[in-house]
Amino acid sequence: MKLGGNVDMKSIRIKGLRAIDDSGDIELARCNIFIGANGTGKSTILRTFPLFKQTCIKRTNAPILWYDQEGVDLGSFNESINQKSNDGKIAFTFGLHKQLDIDSLDLIERNYLLTKYKKANRKKFREYIFAKVFSNDSVNFSVNVNSVGFSIENDKFSEVSVRIDDNEVIFKSGYGLIVNGTKYLLKSLNLLNSTYSILPSIFKNNTEGANSVKKYLFDKLIHLLNFPIDSKSENGLYKLVDILQCIQYKTDSNLFKKHLMECDFFKNSSKKLNYLKIYNIYISLLAFTILNDLDNLTTNYFKNTIYIAPLRATAERFYRVQGISIDEVDSTGNNIPMLLNAISKKENNLLELWNKFTEDNFGIRYFTEDNGSNVSLKIQLKNGVFNLADTGFGYSQILPILMAIWQESIRKTISHFLKNNNSIEARRLSEKFQIYKNNSEQRTIVIEQPELHLHPKMQSQFAKLIFKCVKEINNINFIIETHSKQIIETLGYLIDSEKESSYSKEFNIYLVNDIEDSSSQKIIKTNFDDNGIILEWPIGFMDGY
């Protein structure tokens, strides 16, 4: 089975996390800007992205890694849960809206069948299945996966939900299944933490194998189909596979029933079947079967997140040289000197590209000067070259942001260079800059308060850079928290100036409110119109009086 199209996230919903009681579905555009008063939960929304990244790149023994020295610190589950939470849970839902292509053979639990048909020749059976997979007999169908989500209670996974079209399947720990509102008890169901993953592993109980739930559902499905199993009849095994293979997913139980009644086996059967129950168990089997793919999708998305924190490293006069390989900017920019030194010292092509990038967008250049055992970070301005420590804070605070955006924007250029160049330099670049080799994956850059210590002119330059990336680079997305009117107004001006193309829908603005009344809306989405005017802008929202 495979997911079609690029792997990206359409929306995210957060419930019960710190100041966020229920965010509702936060739809993600190419650039998403969060504004609002201090303490309303903007930072919580942004830090959710690096929170999941650190969870899936580190070995953990809990559903979420709440603290990481190199990432974000949310304390613990008890410190992170919304103080007014009624159910004691923190929950996340990821909107995917992706088409998943399924081979009907993927739903068949083959080892289970061999335990039922003990007389069957195992080698012959596996060859039979293998031949079907690569023949015209293979039956494929597509499903639309709208979302996947989970909830945590007492720092343990409590539920996993999968929504396929309008069907929802919930796997509830210690309880069982809930399919479209109908409950099926399975008290031995366990949701366990899975290393380097976002979603948990689901077991029938702790002592059974990874496929125990699939075996259970598959057994229920065969029982509901009233298919007679004769363990001595090898032909019966192949007939059952053919029957199971003809069953295809339909968007609702009525269409599913109609589909089954058109199959020869069910058409000629005199036995009365519970079609609704068959449908619910089939949907559960389908949801469980695709969970691993959904986990890979969400995990890869968050792994490709780059986070820039609001408190970024200040410039030092000298930096000790470290012989370590660096793939990307860390959240505070502490590793910038070593990353820039590697570029300045050896990679002339990259240095030229980096200098062109910073000069074109901000009129400045950054480079390092090697002093033997240490290096100094230099900046070239219009009036000369200076140690970065001798300039205003703004130049050091914007540097990690520029490096993060440049690394992602140059990915396509480097990938093309490596693909079409067999020189020694290209091979060295390939080894040193592995991060640039795949330019097709979606990357999300999360930035908190980019305007810190920046003059309004530099804030506008930052907005112009963001707009340029959205316009020209189709695999970089942004999530930004800001208090800057200058950034927002510049983006509006740039949208208005594009008369030939409309970019207004590429930008979402979210107003995060400080509310006590649960009936009011915590987060309000608005957009620019094609004239760069913000729709539904609350009067006085960013006024200081």
mmCIF file of N, CA, C and O in Angstrom, residues 27-32 467 470 477 491 495-496 501-510 525-533 535:
data_model
loop_
_atom_site.group_PDB
_atom_site.id
_atom_site.type_symbol
_atom_site.label_atom_id
_atom_site.label_comp_id
_atom_site.label_asym_id
_atom_site.label_seq_id
_atom_site.Cartn_x
_atom_site.Cartn_y
_atom_site.Cartn_z
ATOM 1 N N GLU A 27 -5.999 24.701 10.285
ATOM 2 C CA GLU A 27 -5.638 24.369 8.907
ATOM 3 C C GLU A 27 -4.283 24.991 8.571
ATOM 4 O O GLU A 27 -4.025 26.152 8.885
ATOM 5 N N LEU A 28 -3.427 24.198 7.938
ATOM 6 C CA LEU A 28 -2.071 24.633 7.650
ATOM 7 C C LEU A 28 -1.927 24.997 6.179
ATOM 8 O O LEU A 28 -2.120 24.155 5.306
ATOM 9 N N ALA A 29 -1.582 26.256 5.936
ATOM 10 C CA ALA A 29 -1.293 26.735 4.583
ATOM 11 C C ALA A 29 0.224 26.741 4.395
ATOM 12 O O ALA A 29 0.965 26.169 5.192
ATOM 13 N N ARG A 30 0.707 27.375 3.343
ATOM 14 C CA ARG A 30 2.156 27.455 3.138
ATOM 15 C C ARG A 30 2.809 28.282 4.247
ATOM 16 O O ARG A 30 3.919 27.976 4.682
ATOM 17 N N CYS A 31 2.137 29.329 4.680
ATOM 18 C CA CYS A 31 2.655 30.161 5.765
ATOM 19 C C CYS A 31 1.527 30.425 6.758
ATOM 20 O O CYS A 31 0.456 30.887 6.373
ATOM 21 N N ASN A 32 1.773 30.124 8.023
ATOM 22 C CA ASN A 32 0.753 30.247 9.067
ATOM 23 C C ASN A 32 1.288 31.162 10.166
ATOM 24 O O ASN A 32 2.337 30.894 10.748
ATOM 25 N N PHE A 467 7.821 35.680 1.902
ATOM 26 C CA PHE A 467 6.949 35.733 0.723
ATOM 27 C C PHE A 467 7.658 35.141 -0.498
ATOM 28 O O PHE A 467 7.064 34.390 -1.281
ATOM 29 N N VAL A 470 7.646 31.334 -0.239
ATOM 30 C CA VAL A 470 6.316 30.790 -0.524
ATOM 31 C C VAL A 470 6.041 30.834 -2.026
ATOM 32 O O VAL A 470 5.463 29.903 -2.594
ATOM 33 N N ASN A 477 7.350 25.120 4.136
ATOM 34 C CA ASN A 477 6.204 25.741 4.793
ATOM 35 C C ASN A 477 6.681 26.452 6.059
ATOM 36 O O ASN A 477 7.712 26.095 6.637
ATOM 37 N N LEU A 491 3.592 41.672 4.363
ATOM 38 C CA LEU A 491 3.043 40.535 3.618
ATOM 39 C C LEU A 491 1.788 40.955 2.850
ATOM 40 O O LEU A 491 1.601 40.562 1.686
ATOM 41 N N ILE A 495 1.309 40.763 -1.222
ATOM 42 C CA ILE A 495 0.178 40.048 -1.845
ATOM 43 C C ILE A 495 -0.550 40.973 -2.812
ATOM 44 O O ILE A 495 -0.904 40.585 -3.928
ATOM 45 N N ASP A 496 -0.757 42.210 -2.396
ATOM 46 C CA ASP A 496 -1.448 43.194 -3.244
ATOM 47 C C ASP A 496 -0.633 43.515 -4.498
ATOM 48 O O ASP A 496 -1.196 43.765 -5.568
ATOM 49 N N SER A 501 -0.773 36.870 -10.218
ATOM 50 C CA SER A 501 -1.091 35.639 -9.476
ATOM 51 C C SER A 501 -1.602 35.999 -8.083
ATOM 52 O O SER A 501 -1.220 37.019 -7.516
ATOM 53 N N SER A 502 -2.464 35.140 -7.563
ATOM 54 C CA SER A 502 -3.007 35.367 -6.229
ATOM 55 C C SER A 502 -2.292 34.470 -5.226
ATOM 56 O O SER A 502 -2.234 33.255 -5.390
ATOM 57 N N TYR A 503 -1.745 35.080 -4.183
ATOM 58 C CA TYR A 503 -1.065 34.333 -3.131
ATOM 59 C C TYR A 503 -1.777 34.461 -1.789
ATOM 60 O O TYR A 503 -1.262 34.002 -0.768
ATOM 61 N N SER A 504 -2.953 35.053 -1.787
ATOM 62 C CA SER A 504 -3.647 35.306 -0.520
ATOM 63 C C SER A 504 -3.985 34.017 0.218
ATOM 64 O O SER A 504 -3.941 33.967 1.454
ATOM 65 N N LYS A 505 -4.324 32.948 -0.534
ATOM 66 C CA LYS A 505 -4.719 31.686 0.115
ATOM 67 C C LYS A 505 -3.518 30.900 0.648
ATOM 68 O O LYS A 505 -3.692 29.900 1.342
ATOM 69 N N GLU A 506 -2.308 31.343 0.320
ATOM 70 C CA GLU A 506 -1.111 30.664 0.823
ATOM 71 C C GLU A 506 -0.771 31.086 2.248
ATOM 72 O O GLU A 506 0.132 30.511 2.868
ATOM 73 N N PHE A 507 -1.486 32.081 2.758
ATOM 74 C CA PHE A 507 -1.200 32.608 4.094
ATOM 75 C C PHE A 507 -2.438 32.506 4.986
ATOM 76 O O PHE A 507 -3.518 32.973 4.619
ATOM 77 N N ASN A 508 -2.278 31.880 6.129
ATOM 78 C CA ASN A 508 -3.318 31.873 7.163
ATOM 79 C C ASN A 508 -2.853 32.715 8.341
ATOM 80 O O ASN A 508 -1.687 32.651 8.729
ATOM 81 N N ILE A 509 -3.777 33.471 8.893
ATOM 82 C CA ILE A 509 -3.490 34.220 10.119
ATOM 83 C C ILE A 509 -4.424 33.713 11.202
ATOM 84 O O ILE A 509 -5.634 33.642 11.002
ATOM 85 N N TYR A 510 -3.853 33.347 12.340
ATOM 86 C CA TYR A 510 -4.649 32.844 13.462
ATOM 87 C C TYR A 510 -4.560 33.814 14.638
ATOM 88 O O TYR A 510 -3.471 34.145 15.098
ATOM 89 N N LYS A 525 -9.463 31.940 12.706
ATOM 90 C CA LYS A 525 -8.682 31.984 11.473
ATOM 91 C C LYS A 525 -9.162 33.126 10.581
ATOM 92 O O LYS A 525 -10.359 33.363 10.445
ATOM 93 N N THR A 526 -8.213 33.837 9.992
ATOM 94 C CA THR A 526 -8.550 34.840 8.999
ATOM 95 C C THR A 526 -7.501 34.782 7.890
ATOM 96 O O THR A 526 -6.510 34.058 7.996
ATOM 97 N N ASN A 527 -7.723 35.508 6.822
ATOM 98 C CA ASN A 527 -6.819 35.489 5.673
ATOM 99 C C ASN A 527 -6.684 36.885 5.102
ATOM 100 O O ASN A 527 -7.446 37.804 5.434
ATOM 101 N N PHE A 528 -5.719 37.045 4.212
ATOM 102 C CA PHE A 528 -5.650 38.236 3.372
ATOM 103 C C PHE A 528 -6.606 38.061 2.194
ATOM 104 O O PHE A 528 -6.822 36.939 1.730
ATOM 105 N N ASP A 529 -7.160 39.161 1.716
ATOM 106 C CA ASP A 529 -7.822 39.083 0.416
ATOM 107 C C ASP A 529 -6.789 39.381 -0.660
ATOM 108 O O ASP A 529 -5.614 39.590 -0.366
ATOM 109 N N ASP A 530 -7.184 39.393 -1.934
ATOM 110 C CA ASP A 530 -6.225 39.579 -3.016
ATOM 111 C C ASP A 530 -5.627 40.975 -3.055
ATOM 112 O O ASP A 530 -4.641 41.226 -3.757
ATOM 113 N N ASN A 531 -6.216 41.902 -2.288
ATOM 114 C CA ASN A 531 -5.668 43.260 -2.179
ATOM 115 C C ASN A 531 -4.765 43.412 -0.959
ATOM 116 O O ASN A 531 -4.341 44.522 -0.624
ATOM 117 N N GLY A 532 -4.491 42.290 -0.284
ATOM 118 C CA GLY A 532 -3.605 42.332 0.872
ATOM 119 C C GLY A 532 -4.263 42.835 2.139
ATOM 120 O O GLY A 532 -3.578 43.114 3.130
ATOM 121 N N ILE A 533 -5.583 42.934 2.120
ATOM 122 C CA ILE A 533 -6.321 43.394 3.294
ATOM 123 C C ILE A 533 -6.744 42.176 4.110
ATOM 124 O O ILE A 533 -7.261 41.195 3.568
ATOM 125 N N LEU A 535 -9.014 39.942 6.215
ATOM 126 C CA LEU A 535 -10.447 39.772 6.406
ATOM 127 C C LEU A 535 -10.745 39.567 7.896
ATOM 128 O O LEU A 535 -9.983 38.931 8.611
#
